[in-house]
PDB file of C-alpha atoms in Angstrom:
ATOM      1  CA  MET Q   1       0.000   0.000   0.000  1.00  0.00           C
ATOM      2  CA  ILE Q   2       1.398   3.385  -0.962  1.00  0.00           C
ATOM      3  CA  ASP Q   3       2.727   5.382   2.003  1.00  0.00           C
ATOM      4  CA  ARG Q   4       1.122   8.770   2.758  1.00  0.00           C
ATOM      5  CA  ARG Q   5       4.180  10.396   4.388  1.00  0.00           C
ATOM      6  CA  THR Q   6       6.583   9.359   1.620  1.00  0.00           C
ATOM      7  CA  LEU Q   7       4.273  10.760  -1.027  1.00  0.00           C
ATOM      8  CA  LEU Q   8       3.668  14.041   0.763  1.00  0.00           C
ATOM      9  CA  GLY Q   9       7.348  14.694   1.394  1.00  0.00           C
ATOM     10  CA  ALA Q  10       8.730  13.849  -2.035  1.00  0.00           C
ATOM     11  CA  GLY Q  11       5.767  15.142  -3.996  1.00  0.00           C
ATOM     12  CA  LEU Q  12       5.654  18.641  -2.525  1.00  0.00           C
ATOM     13  CA  GLY Q  13       9.319  19.186  -3.277  1.00  0.00           C
ATOM     14  CA  GLY Q  14       8.876  18.260  -6.925  1.00  0.00           C
ATOM     15  CA  LEU Q  15       5.754  20.369  -7.179  1.00  0.00           C
ATOM     16  CA  GLY Q  16       7.523  23.472  -5.881  1.00  0.00           C
ATOM     17  CA  LEU Q  17      10.333  23.158  -8.415  1.00  0.00           C
ATOM     18  CA  THR Q  18       7.876  22.878 -11.280  1.00  0.00           C
ATOM     19  CA  LEU Q  19       5.725  25.803 -10.174  1.00  0.00           C
ATOM     20  CA  ALA Q  20       8.797  28.030 -10.006  1.00  0.00           C
ATOM     21  CA  ARG Q  21       9.157  27.998 -13.805  1.00  0.00           C
ATOM     22  CA  PRO Q  22       7.542  31.147 -15.326  1.00  0.00           C
ATOM     23  CA  GLY Q  23       6.754  29.537 -18.679  1.00  0.00           C
ATOM     24  CA  LEU Q  24       4.768  26.807 -17.024  1.00  0.00           C
ATOM     25  CA  LEU Q  25       2.931  29.349 -14.870  1.00  0.00           C
ATOM     26  CA  ARG Q  26       1.726  31.194 -17.966  1.00  0.00           C
ATOM     27  CA  ALA Q  27       0.564  27.929 -19.548  1.00  0.00           C
ATOM     28  CA  GLN Q  28      -1.219  26.951 -16.367  1.00  0.00           C
ATOM     29  CA  GLU Q  29      -3.082  30.257 -16.291  1.00  0.00           C
ATOM     30  CA  ALA Q  30      -4.549  29.457 -19.718  1.00  0.00           C
ATOM     31  CA  TRP Q  31      -5.846  26.078 -18.558  1.00  0.00           C
ATOM     32  CA  PRO Q  32      -8.570  25.097 -18.062  1.00  0.00           C
ATOM     33  CA  SER Q  33     -10.698  27.140 -20.433  1.00  0.00           C
ATOM     34  CA  LYS Q  34     -13.546  24.639 -20.768  1.00  0.00           C
ATOM     35  CA  PRO Q  35     -15.260  21.922 -18.682  1.00  0.00           C
ATOM     36  CA  ILE Q  36     -13.181  18.938 -17.612  1.00  0.00           C
ATOM     37  CA  ARG Q  37     -14.524  15.405 -17.639  1.00  0.00           C
ATOM     38  CA  ILE Q  38     -13.322  12.574 -15.448  1.00  0.00           C
ATOM     39  CA  VAL Q  39     -14.245   9.209 -16.931  1.00  0.00           C
ATOM     40  CA  VAL Q  40     -15.133   6.454 -14.448  1.00  0.00           C
ATOM     41  CA  GLY Q  41     -15.039   2.873 -15.683  1.00  0.00           C
ATOM     42  CA  PHE Q  42     -17.923   1.646 -13.547  1.00  0.00           C
ATOM     43  CA  ALA Q  43     -21.622   2.331 -13.131  1.00  0.00           C
ATOM     44  CA  ALA Q  44     -22.982   5.052 -10.867  1.00  0.00           C
ATOM     45  CA  GLY Q  45     -23.303   4.024  -7.236  1.00  0.00           C
ATOM     46  CA  GLY Q  46     -20.050   2.079  -7.042  1.00  0.00           C
ATOM     47  CA  ALA Q  47     -17.091   3.142  -4.921  1.00  0.00           C
ATOM     48  CA  THR Q  48     -15.037   4.611  -7.792  1.00  0.00           C
ATOM     49  CA  ASP Q  49     -18.010   6.754  -8.772  1.00  0.00           C
ATOM     50  CA  ILE Q  50     -18.850   7.755  -5.192  1.00  0.00           C
ATOM     51  CA  SER Q  51     -15.322   8.794  -4.237  1.00  0.00           C
ATOM     52  CA  THR Q  52     -14.836  10.770  -7.469  1.00  0.00           C
ATOM     53  CA  ARG Q  53     -18.080  12.647  -6.887  1.00  0.00           C
ATOM     54  CA  VAL Q  54     -16.977  13.493  -3.344  1.00  0.00           C
ATOM     55  CA  MET Q  55     -14.018  15.398  -4.843  1.00  0.00           C
ATOM     56  CA  GLN Q  56     -15.959  16.857  -7.785  1.00  0.00           C
ATOM     57  CA  PRO Q  57     -17.265  20.112  -6.172  1.00  0.00           C
ATOM     58  CA  ARG Q  58     -13.883  21.000  -4.659  1.00  0.00           C
ATOM     59  CA  LEU Q  59     -12.044  20.337  -7.934  1.00  0.00           C
ATOM     60  CA  THR Q  60     -14.589  22.511  -9.758  1.00  0.00           C
ATOM     61  CA  ALA Q  61     -13.977  25.361  -7.314  1.00  0.00           C
ATOM     62  CA  LEU Q  62     -10.189  25.015  -7.499  1.00  0.00           C
ATOM     63  CA  LEU Q  63      -9.977  24.808 -11.293  1.00  0.00           C
ATOM     64  CA  GLY Q  64     -12.651  27.397 -12.130  1.00  0.00           C
ATOM     65  CA  GLN Q  65     -14.372  25.132 -14.647  1.00  0.00           C
ATOM     66  CA  PRO Q  66     -17.078  22.491 -14.213  1.00  0.00           C
ATOM     67  CA  VAL Q  67     -15.648  19.043 -13.492  1.00  0.00           C
ATOM     68  CA  LEU Q  68     -18.032  16.476 -14.957  1.00  0.00           C
ATOM     69  CA  ILE Q  69     -18.173  12.770 -14.133  1.00  0.00           C
ATOM     70  CA  GLU Q  70     -18.853  10.380 -17.025  1.00  0.00           C
ATOM     71  CA  ASN Q  71     -19.642   6.743 -16.251  1.00  0.00           C
ATOM     72  CA  ARG Q  72     -18.490   4.351 -18.985  1.00  0.00           C
ATOM     73  CA  PRO Q  73     -18.611   0.836 -17.525  1.00  0.00           C
ATOM     74  CA  GLY Q  74     -17.348  -2.234 -19.333  1.00  0.00           C
ATOM     75  CA  ALA Q  75     -14.456  -4.686 -19.669  1.00  0.00           C
ATOM     76  CA  GLY Q  76     -13.176  -4.194 -16.131  1.00  0.00           C
ATOM     77  CA  GLY Q  77     -12.436  -0.523 -16.742  1.00  0.00           C
ATOM     78  CA  ASN Q  78     -10.824  -1.059 -20.162  1.00  0.00           C
ATOM     79  CA  LEU Q  79     -13.636   0.712 -22.027  1.00  0.00           C
ATOM     80  CA  ALA Q  80     -13.232   3.912 -20.004  1.00  0.00           C
ATOM     81  CA  THR Q  81      -9.447   3.674 -20.193  1.00  0.00           C
ATOM     82  CA  GLU Q  82      -9.497   3.362 -23.977  1.00  0.00           C
ATOM     83  CA  ILE Q  83     -11.744   6.438 -24.218  1.00  0.00           C
ATOM     84  CA  VAL Q  84      -9.125   8.447 -22.345  1.00  0.00           C
ATOM     85  CA  VAL Q  85      -6.223   6.922 -24.285  1.00  0.00           C
ATOM     86  CA  ARG Q  86      -7.880   8.060 -27.531  1.00  0.00           C
ATOM     87  CA  SER Q  87      -8.773  11.538 -26.238  1.00  0.00           C
ATOM     88  CA  PRO Q  88      -6.735  14.640 -27.165  1.00  0.00           C
ATOM     89  CA  ALA Q  89      -4.001  15.477 -24.661  1.00  0.00           C
ATOM     90  CA  ASP Q  90      -5.474  18.916 -23.990  1.00  0.00           C
ATOM     91  CA  GLY Q  91      -6.470  18.544 -20.334  1.00  0.00           C
ATOM     92  CA  ALA Q  92     -10.169  18.148 -21.081  1.00  0.00           C
ATOM     93  CA  THR Q  93     -10.348  14.414 -20.283  1.00  0.00           C
ATOM     94  CA  PHE Q  94      -8.998  12.360 -17.401  1.00  0.00           C
ATOM     95  CA  LEU Q  95      -9.572   8.846 -16.057  1.00  0.00           C
ATOM     96  CA  MET Q  96     -10.146   7.886 -12.444  1.00  0.00           C
ATOM     97  CA  GLY Q  97      -8.228   4.665 -12.835  1.00  0.00           C
ATOM     98  CA  THR Q  98      -8.334   1.654 -10.563  1.00  0.00           C
ATOM     99  CA  ILE Q  99      -5.987  -1.152  -9.631  1.00  0.00           C
ATOM    100  CA  GLY Q 100      -7.803  -3.305 -12.183  1.00  0.00           C
ATOM    101  CA  ALA Q 101      -7.571  -1.017 -15.190  1.00  0.00           C
ATOM    102  CA  LEU Q 102      -4.067   0.265 -14.484  1.00  0.00           C
ATOM    103  CA  ALA Q 103      -2.251  -2.726 -12.969  1.00  0.00           C
ATOM    104  CA  ILE Q 104      -4.170  -6.013 -13.215  1.00  0.00           C
ATOM    105  CA  ASN Q 105      -5.765  -6.009 -16.662  1.00  0.00           C
ATOM    106  CA  PRO Q 106      -2.457  -6.122 -18.598  1.00  0.00           C
ATOM    107  CA  SER Q 107      -1.876  -9.585 -17.095  1.00  0.00           C
ATOM    108  CA  LEU Q 108      -5.513 -10.683 -17.067  1.00  0.00           C
ATOM    109  CA  TYR Q 109      -6.529  -9.940 -20.658  1.00  0.00           C
ATOM    110  CA  ALA Q 110      -5.095 -11.989 -23.496  1.00  0.00           C
ATOM    111  CA  SER Q 111      -4.844  -8.828 -25.603  1.00  0.00           C
ATOM    112  CA  MET Q 112      -5.186  -5.157 -24.768  1.00  0.00           C
ATOM    113  CA  PRO Q 113      -5.823  -2.252 -27.177  1.00  0.00           C
ATOM    114  CA  PHE Q 114      -3.484  -0.055 -25.127  1.00  0.00           C
ATOM    115  CA  ASP Q 115      -0.647  -0.164 -22.596  1.00  0.00           C
ATOM    116  CA  PRO Q 116      -1.609   1.641 -19.366  1.00  0.00           C
ATOM    117  CA  GLN Q 117       1.993   2.596 -18.643  1.00  0.00           C
ATOM    118  CA  ALA Q 118       2.914   3.716 -22.160  1.00  0.00           C
ATOM    119  CA  ASP Q 119      -0.368   5.273 -23.303  1.00  0.00           C
ATOM    120  CA  LEU Q 120      -1.408   7.254 -20.224  1.00  0.00           C
ATOM    121  CA  THR Q 121       0.074  10.131 -18.237  1.00  0.00           C
ATOM    122  CA  PRO Q 122       0.123   9.640 -14.448  1.00  0.00           C
ATOM    123  CA  VAL Q 123      -1.286  12.706 -12.672  1.00  0.00           C
ATOM    124  CA  ALA Q 124      -2.063  11.990  -9.024  1.00  0.00           C
ATOM    125  CA  MET Q 125      -2.852   9.206  -6.601  1.00  0.00           C
ATOM    126  CA  SER Q 126      -6.325   9.551  -5.118  1.00  0.00           C
ATOM    127  CA  GLY Q 127      -6.551   7.031  -2.310  1.00  0.00           C
ATOM    128  CA  ASN Q 128      -6.363   3.549  -0.888  1.00  0.00           C
ATOM    129  CA  VAL Q 129      -9.733   1.836  -0.774  1.00  0.00           C
ATOM    130  CA  LEU Q 130     -10.873  -0.663   1.831  1.00  0.00           C
ATOM    131  CA  ASN Q 131     -12.518  -3.814   0.504  1.00  0.00           C
ATOM    132  CA  VAL Q 132     -14.691  -6.007   2.728  1.00  0.00           C
ATOM    133  CA  LEU Q 133     -15.918  -9.598   2.454  1.00  0.00           C
ATOM    134  CA  VAL Q 134     -19.711  -9.560   2.792  1.00  0.00           C
ATOM    135  CA  VAL Q 135     -22.559 -12.055   2.393  1.00  0.00           C
ATOM    136  CA  PRO Q 136     -26.374 -11.660   2.353  1.00  0.00           C
ATOM    137  CA  VAL Q 137     -27.865 -11.847   5.837  1.00  0.00           C
ATOM    138  CA  ASP Q 138     -29.949 -14.904   4.883  1.00  0.00           C
ATOM    139  CA  ARG Q 139     -26.810 -16.982   4.252  1.00  0.00           C
ATOM    140  CA  PRO Q 140     -25.761 -19.177   7.195  1.00  0.00           C
ATOM    141  CA  TRP Q 141     -22.039 -18.315   7.084  1.00  0.00           C
ATOM    142  CA  LYS Q 142     -20.635 -16.371  10.017  1.00  0.00           C
ATOM    143  CA  SER Q 143     -16.932 -16.603   9.178  1.00  0.00           C
ATOM    144  CA  VAL Q 144     -14.435 -17.120   6.366  1.00  0.00           C
ATOM    145  CA  ALA Q 145     -14.030 -20.718   7.552  1.00  0.00           C
ATOM    146  CA  ASP Q 146     -17.787 -21.270   7.171  1.00  0.00           C
ATOM    147  CA  LEU Q 147     -17.719 -19.904   3.617  1.00  0.00           C
ATOM    148  CA  ILE Q 148     -14.764 -22.083   2.656  1.00  0.00           C
ATOM    149  CA  ALA Q 149     -16.410 -25.171   4.148  1.00  0.00           C
ATOM    150  CA  ALA Q 150     -19.572 -24.525   2.115  1.00  0.00           C
ATOM    151  CA  ALA Q 151     -17.518 -24.088  -1.063  1.00  0.00           C
ATOM    152  CA  LYS Q 152     -15.667 -27.360  -0.430  1.00  0.00           C
ATOM    153  CA  ALA Q 153     -18.913 -29.204   0.217  1.00  0.00           C
ATOM    154  CA  ALA Q 154     -20.501 -28.016  -3.024  1.00  0.00           C
ATOM    155  CA  PRO Q 155     -17.842 -27.159  -5.651  1.00  0.00           C
ATOM    156  CA  GLU Q 156     -18.762 -24.607  -8.346  1.00  0.00           C
ATOM    157  CA  THR Q 157     -22.101 -23.730  -6.766  1.00  0.00           C
ATOM    158  CA  ILE Q 158     -21.098 -20.818  -4.505  1.00  0.00           C
ATOM    159  CA  THR Q 159     -21.070 -17.563  -6.496  1.00  0.00           C
ATOM    160  CA  TYR Q 160     -19.280 -14.286  -5.884  1.00  0.00           C
ATOM    161  CA  GLY Q 161     -19.998 -10.951  -7.510  1.00  0.00           C
ATOM    162  CA  SER Q 162     -17.567  -8.214  -8.499  1.00  0.00           C
ATOM    163  CA  SER Q 163     -17.688  -4.780 -10.083  1.00  0.00           C
ATOM    164  CA  GLY Q 164     -16.072  -6.202 -13.208  1.00  0.00           C
ATOM    165  CA  ILE Q 165     -13.511  -8.598 -14.620  1.00  0.00           C
ATOM    166  CA  GLY Q 166     -10.011  -7.720 -13.494  1.00  0.00           C
ATOM    167  CA  GLY Q 167     -10.960  -5.573 -10.522  1.00  0.00           C
ATOM    168  CA  ALA Q 168      -9.752  -6.101  -6.978  1.00  0.00           C
ATOM    169  CA  GLY Q 169     -13.022  -7.860  -6.105  1.00  0.00           C
ATOM    170  CA  HIS Q 170     -12.532 -10.374  -8.911  1.00  0.00           C
ATOM    171  CA  LEU Q 171      -8.926 -11.163  -8.066  1.00  0.00           C
ATOM    172  CA  ALA Q 172      -9.711 -11.314  -4.349  1.00  0.00           C
ATOM    173  CA  GLY Q 173     -12.226 -14.090  -5.044  1.00  0.00           C
ATOM    174  CA  ALA Q 174      -9.864 -15.885  -7.413  1.00  0.00           C
ATOM    175  CA  LEU Q 175      -7.077 -15.704  -4.830  1.00  0.00           C
ATOM    176  CA  LEU Q 176      -9.415 -17.073  -2.157  1.00  0.00           C
ATOM    177  CA  ASP Q 177     -10.220 -20.018  -4.437  1.00  0.00           C
ATOM    178  CA  GLN Q 178      -6.548 -20.696  -5.023  1.00  0.00           C
ATOM    179  CA  MET Q 179      -5.385 -20.423  -1.428  1.00  0.00           C
ATOM    180  CA  ALA Q 180      -8.386 -22.276   0.071  1.00  0.00           C
ATOM    181  CA  GLY Q 181      -8.390 -25.011  -2.575  1.00  0.00           C
ATOM    182  CA  VAL Q 182     -12.014 -24.413  -3.599  1.00  0.00           C
ATOM    183  CA  LYS Q 183     -13.909 -23.640  -6.808  1.00  0.00           C
ATOM    184  CA  THR Q 184     -16.470 -20.860  -6.744  1.00  0.00           C
ATOM    185  CA  VAL Q 185     -18.144 -19.082  -9.664  1.00  0.00           C
ATOM    186  CA  HIS Q 186     -17.305 -15.473 -10.557  1.00  0.00           C
ATOM    187  CA  VAL Q 187     -20.226 -13.253 -11.638  1.00  0.00           C
ATOM    188  CA  PRO Q 188     -18.940  -9.936 -13.040  1.00  0.00           C
ATOM    189  CA  TYR Q 189     -21.107  -6.796 -13.148  1.00  0.00           C
ATOM    190  CA  ARG Q 190     -20.708  -3.389 -14.760  1.00  0.00           C
ATOM    191  CA  GLY Q 191     -20.019  -1.706 -11.443  1.00  0.00           C
ATOM    192  CA  GLY Q 192     -20.339  -2.020  -7.698  1.00  0.00           C
ATOM    193  CA  GLY Q 193     -23.848  -0.570  -7.627  1.00  0.00           C
ATOM    194  CA  PRO Q 194     -25.523  -3.243  -9.793  1.00  0.00           C
ATOM    195  CA  MET Q 195     -23.515  -5.965  -8.067  1.00  0.00           C
ATOM    196  CA  MET Q 196     -24.642  -4.756  -4.652  1.00  0.00           C
ATOM    197  CA  THR Q 197     -28.303  -4.886  -5.703  1.00  0.00           C
ATOM    198  CA  ASP Q 198     -28.006  -8.566  -6.634  1.00  0.00           C
ATOM    199  CA  LEU Q 199     -25.928  -9.401  -3.571  1.00  0.00           C
ATOM    200  CA  MET Q 200     -28.541  -7.964  -1.210  1.00  0.00           C
ATOM    201  CA  SER Q 201     -31.289  -9.872  -3.011  1.00  0.00           C
ATOM    202  CA  GLY Q 202     -29.314 -13.115  -2.716  1.00  0.00           C
ATOM    203  CA  LYS Q 203     -28.668 -13.635  -6.432  1.00  0.00           C
ATOM    204  CA  VAL Q 204     -24.980 -14.063  -5.614  1.00  0.00           C
ATOM    205  CA  ASP Q 205     -23.544 -15.563  -2.438  1.00  0.00           C
ATOM    206  CA  TYR Q 206     -20.715 -13.249  -1.470  1.00  0.00           C
ATOM    207  CA  ALA Q 207     -18.474 -10.423  -2.630  1.00  0.00           C
ATOM    208  CA  PHE Q 208     -15.263  -8.625  -1.850  1.00  0.00           C
ATOM    209  CA  SER Q 209     -16.909  -5.237  -2.191  1.00  0.00           C
ATOM    210  CA  THR Q 210     -15.503  -1.776  -1.668  1.00  0.00           C
ATOM    211  CA  ALA Q 211     -16.383  -0.320   1.723  1.00  0.00           C
ATOM    212  CA  PRO Q 212     -18.233   2.720   0.294  1.00  0.00           C
ATOM    213  CA  THR Q 213     -20.630   0.354  -1.475  1.00  0.00           C
ATOM    214  CA  ALA Q 214     -20.975  -2.342   1.189  1.00  0.00           C
ATOM    215  CA  LEU Q 215     -20.774  -0.774   4.640  1.00  0.00           C
ATOM    216  CA  PRO Q 216     -24.034   1.202   4.409  1.00  0.00           C
ATOM    217  CA  GLN Q 217     -25.801  -2.080   3.646  1.00  0.00           C
ATOM    218  CA  VAL Q 218     -24.046  -3.783   6.558  1.00  0.00           C
ATOM    219  CA  GLN Q 219     -25.203  -0.992   8.848  1.00  0.00           C
ATOM    220  CA  ALA Q 220     -28.743  -1.319   7.465  1.00  0.00           C
ATOM    221  CA  GLY Q 221     -28.767  -5.033   8.303  1.00  0.00           C
ATOM    222  CA  ARG Q 222     -28.935  -6.234   4.688  1.00  0.00           C
ATOM    223  CA  LEU Q 223     -25.443  -7.755   4.572  1.00  0.00           C
ATOM    224  CA  ARG Q 224     -23.158  -9.541   7.026  1.00  0.00           C
ATOM    225  CA  LEU Q 225     -19.523  -8.480   7.253  1.00  0.00           C
ATOM    226  CA  LEU Q 226     -17.219 -11.509   7.542  1.00  0.00           C
ATOM    227  CA  ALA Q 227     -13.686 -10.178   7.095  1.00  0.00           C
ATOM    228  CA  VAL Q 228     -11.304  -7.678   5.512  1.00  0.00           C
ATOM    229  CA  PRO Q 229      -8.616  -8.695   2.980  1.00  0.00           C
ATOM    230  CA  THR Q 230      -5.928  -6.447   4.485  1.00  0.00           C
ATOM    231  CA  ALA Q 231      -2.778  -7.775   6.156  1.00  0.00           C
ATOM    232  CA  GLN Q 232      -3.856  -6.426   9.557  1.00  0.00           C
ATOM    233  CA  ARG Q 233      -7.199  -5.659  11.184  1.00  0.00           C
ATOM    234  CA  ILE Q 234      -8.366  -2.124  10.459  1.00  0.00           C
ATOM    235  CA  LYS Q 235      -8.552   0.550  13.168  1.00  0.00           C
ATOM    236  CA  ALA Q 236     -12.096   1.566  12.246  1.00  0.00           C
ATOM    237  CA  ARG Q 237     -13.450  -1.987  12.764  1.00  0.00           C
ATOM    238  CA  PRO Q 238     -10.978  -3.818  15.027  1.00  0.00           C
ATOM    239  CA  GLU Q 239     -13.533  -6.531  15.809  1.00  0.00           C
ATOM    240  CA  VAL Q 240     -13.603  -7.672  12.171  1.00  0.00           C
ATOM    241  CA  PRO Q 241     -11.060 -10.445  11.425  1.00  0.00           C
ATOM    242  CA  THR Q 242      -8.816 -10.547   8.383  1.00  0.00           C
ATOM    243  CA  VAL Q 243      -9.042 -13.281   5.764  1.00  0.00           C
ATOM    244  CA  ALA Q 244      -5.384 -13.949   6.579  1.00  0.00           C
ATOM    245  CA  GLU Q 245      -6.369 -15.168  10.036  1.00  0.00           C
ATOM    246  CA  THR Q 246      -7.939 -18.133   8.229  1.00  0.00           C
ATOM    247  CA  LEU Q 247      -5.657 -18.188   5.162  1.00  0.00           C
ATOM    248  CA  PRO Q 248      -2.194 -16.960   6.253  1.00  0.00           C
ATOM    249  CA  GLY Q 249      -0.581 -14.688   3.704  1.00  0.00           C
ATOM    250  CA  TYR Q 250      -3.827 -13.596   2.069  1.00  0.00           C
ATOM    251  CA  GLU Q 251      -3.862  -9.871   1.184  1.00  0.00           C
ATOM    252  CA  VAL Q 252      -5.519  -7.767  -1.516  1.00  0.00           C
ATOM    253  CA  GLN Q 253      -5.315  -3.977  -1.594  1.00  0.00           C
ATOM    254  CA  ASN Q 254      -7.348  -1.587  -3.746  1.00  0.00           C
ATOM    255  CA  TRP Q 255      -6.592   1.961  -4.899  1.00  0.00           C
ATOM    256  CA  TYR Q 256      -7.643   4.754  -7.266  1.00  0.00           C
ATOM    257  CA  ALA Q 257      -5.516   7.201  -9.262  1.00  0.00           C
ATOM    258  CA  LEU Q 258      -6.072  10.030 -11.740  1.00  0.00           C
ATOM    259  CA  VAL Q 259      -4.398   9.695 -15.149  1.00  0.00           C
ATOM    260  CA  GLY Q 260      -4.678  11.497 -18.487  1.00  0.00           C
ATOM    261  CA  PRO Q 261      -3.894  10.764 -22.133  1.00  0.00           C
ATOM    262  CA  LYS Q 262      -0.323  10.253 -23.291  1.00  0.00           C
ATOM    263  CA  GLY Q 263       1.461  13.519 -23.999  1.00  0.00           C
ATOM    264  CA  LEU Q 264      -0.465  15.620 -21.497  1.00  0.00           C
ATOM    265  CA  PRO Q 265       1.504  18.897 -21.152  1.00  0.00           C
ATOM    266  CA  PRO Q 266       3.589  19.086 -17.966  1.00  0.00           C
ATOM    267  CA  ALA Q 267       1.982  22.393 -16.957  1.00  0.00           C
ATOM    268  CA  ILE Q 268      -1.470  20.793 -17.001  1.00  0.00           C
ATOM    269  CA  VAL Q 269      -0.216  17.753 -15.094  1.00  0.00           C
ATOM    270  CA  THR Q 270       1.302  20.033 -12.473  1.00  0.00           C
ATOM    271  CA  ARG Q 271      -1.815  22.123 -11.985  1.00  0.00           C
ATOM    272  CA  MET Q 272      -4.179  19.137 -11.914  1.00  0.00           C
ATOM    273  CA  ASN Q 273      -1.868  17.415  -9.431  1.00  0.00           C
ATOM    274  CA  ALA Q 274      -1.942  20.522  -7.229  1.00  0.00           C
ATOM    275  CA  ALA Q 275      -5.758  20.626  -7.428  1.00  0.00           C
ATOM    276  CA  MET Q 276      -5.977  16.960  -6.442  1.00  0.00           C
ATOM    277  CA  ARG Q 277      -3.652  17.559  -3.492  1.00  0.00           C
ATOM    278  CA  GLU Q 278      -5.667  20.515  -2.276  1.00  0.00           C
ATOM    279  CA  ALA Q 279      -8.963  18.662  -2.709  1.00  0.00           C
ATOM    280  CA  LEU Q 280      -7.689  15.639  -0.761  1.00  0.00           C
ATOM    281  CA  ALA Q 281      -6.376  17.940   1.986  1.00  0.00           C
ATOM    282  CA  ASP Q 282      -9.742  19.687   2.379  1.00  0.00           C
ATOM    283  CA  PRO Q 283     -11.146  18.583   5.776  1.00  0.00           C
ATOM    284  CA  ASP Q 284     -14.667  18.078   4.432  1.00  0.00           C
ATOM    285  CA  VAL Q 285     -13.460  16.058   1.436  1.00  0.00           C
ATOM    286  CA  SER Q 286     -11.052  13.902   3.448  1.00  0.00           C
ATOM    287  CA  ALA Q 287     -13.690  13.261   6.128  1.00  0.00           C
ATOM    288  CA  ALA Q 288     -16.238  12.251   3.490  1.00  0.00           C
ATOM    289  CA  LEU Q 289     -13.758   9.919   1.803  1.00  0.00           C
ATOM    290  CA  GLU Q 290     -12.643   8.326   5.061  1.00  0.00           C
ATOM    291  CA  GLY Q 291     -16.288   7.860   6.006  1.00  0.00           C
ATOM    292  CA  GLN Q 292     -16.640   5.843   2.810  1.00  0.00           C
ATOM    293  CA  GLY Q 293     -13.593   3.680   3.566  1.00  0.00           C
ATOM    294  CA  VAL Q 294     -11.196   5.598   1.309  1.00  0.00           C
ATOM    295  CA  GLU Q 295      -7.894   6.856   2.746  1.00  0.00           C
ATOM    296  CA  PRO Q 296      -6.806  10.009   0.875  1.00  0.00           C
ATOM    297  CA  VAL Q 297      -3.239   9.513  -0.354  1.00  0.00           C
ATOM    298  CA  PRO Q 298      -1.839  12.249  -2.624  1.00  0.00           C
ATOM    299  CA  SER Q 299       1.297  11.744  -4.700  1.00  0.00           C
ATOM    300  CA  SER Q 300       3.496  13.375  -7.284  1.00  0.00           C
ATOM    301  CA  PRO Q 301       3.090  12.219 -10.918  1.00  0.00           C
ATOM    302  CA  GLU Q 302       6.513  10.570 -10.743  1.00  0.00           C
ATOM    303  CA  GLU Q 303       5.621   8.626  -7.614  1.00  0.00           C
ATOM    304  CA  LEU Q 304       2.378   7.475  -9.208  1.00  0.00           C
ATOM    305  CA  ALA Q 305       4.243   6.254 -12.308  1.00  0.00           C
ATOM    306  CA  ARG Q 306       6.569   4.167 -10.124  1.00  0.00           C
ATOM    307  CA  PHE Q 307       3.675   2.876  -8.049  1.00  0.00           C
ATOM    308  CA  ILE Q 308       1.709   1.702 -11.117  1.00  0.00           C
ATOM    309  CA  ARG Q 309       4.800  -0.062 -12.458  1.00  0.00           C
ATOM    310  CA  LEU Q 310       5.405  -1.852  -9.158  1.00  0.00           C
ATOM    311  CA  GLU Q 311       1.738  -2.839  -8.787  1.00  0.00           C
ATOM    312  CA  THR Q 312       1.709  -4.216 -12.347  1.00  0.00           C
ATOM    313  CA  GLU Q 313       4.792  -6.301 -11.577  1.00  0.00           C
ATOM    314  CA  LYS Q 314       3.288  -7.471  -8.271  1.00  0.00           C
ATOM    315  CA  TRP Q 315       0.000  -8.669  -9.751  1.00  0.00           C
ATOM    316  CA  ALA Q 316       1.333 -10.426 -12.854  1.00  0.00           C
ATOM    317  CA  PRO Q 317       2.473 -13.609 -11.043  1.00  0.00           C
ATOM    318  CA  ILE Q 318      -0.662 -13.621  -8.861  1.00  0.00           C
ATOM    319  CA  VAL Q 319      -2.907 -13.492 -11.932  1.00  0.00           C
ATOM    320  CA  ARG Q 320      -0.914 -16.324 -13.513  1.00  0.00           C
ATOM    321  CA  ALA Q 321      -1.110 -18.395 -10.327  1.00  0.00           C
ATOM    322  CA  THR Q 322      -4.899 -18.023 -10.082  1.00  0.00           C
ATOM    323  CA  GLY Q 323      -5.339 -19.085 -13.706  1.00  0.00           C
ATOM    324  CA  ALA Q 324      -7.692 -16.151 -14.334  1.00  0.00           C
ATOM    325  CA  LYS Q 325      -7.696 -15.079 -17.994  1.00  0.00           C
ATOM    326  CA  VAL Q 326     -10.006 -13.066 -20.223  1.00  0.00           C
ATOM    327  CA  GLU Q 327      -9.900 -13.618 -23.993  1.00  0.00           C
TER     328      GLU Q 327
END
């Protein structure tokens, strides 16, 4: 998981050096001159959509132009990513990328119409996102061990939903299968919102859902929270066990980051990065994000580029080991 203090320290130094260049300042003053759209690769109501909309009003105020959210679900975030890849590098279009679209999909898909590292410009980290393992309240399982026992007793009958192929929820389920020695059935959706609707109605048996999508339903008594896929128990819910307490070594992290098309001018990258930093530092924005299970974690563009590269390298062998593949 990317470290907040490292990012803040290194990123602010790089930002100050860039802002000190007069030519870039003049270019920044000319941008933006029209509305800015942030493309989200999942349906409205999912965690990526919710967290982006939390930042939307503050970004609009900081940039002086409307910041519009466009939901383009499909192919585990690849559809939205390709839209941004093919957009002009004029600062009018950005992607709120996810671990799936930016780091997992290159290993998961047999062929990709773009290379996330070569065809996109890293702008700013947004945050680390808590995922939670939840089941409908009418299911009998009260623990990870119960769920695994049910899956062993009836192979390929237990289903799990995700916000799309290649996302953290998908790989979390695939990794659970691999480490527990079970076979469950993956049911991908076009976002966390539609998946949550079917999970609550019992059409799927469990999910590793993002906290912003799942926790309100847990609090409303519609879902049961079994575990978190983090390495350690979380401070906000210390009573909730980790999956690793049943399957040692199990860990899946999730994160979001803002990227733009290849060739985005450095002055635009710098100003958008500064706007993201200021938005994430706003007490109301950070409180709203943390309330949704998202830890604000700003970064410099350079740090984000390194982080995406390392995450891509980390997930490649895990994807191969799970046997997950999309043609």
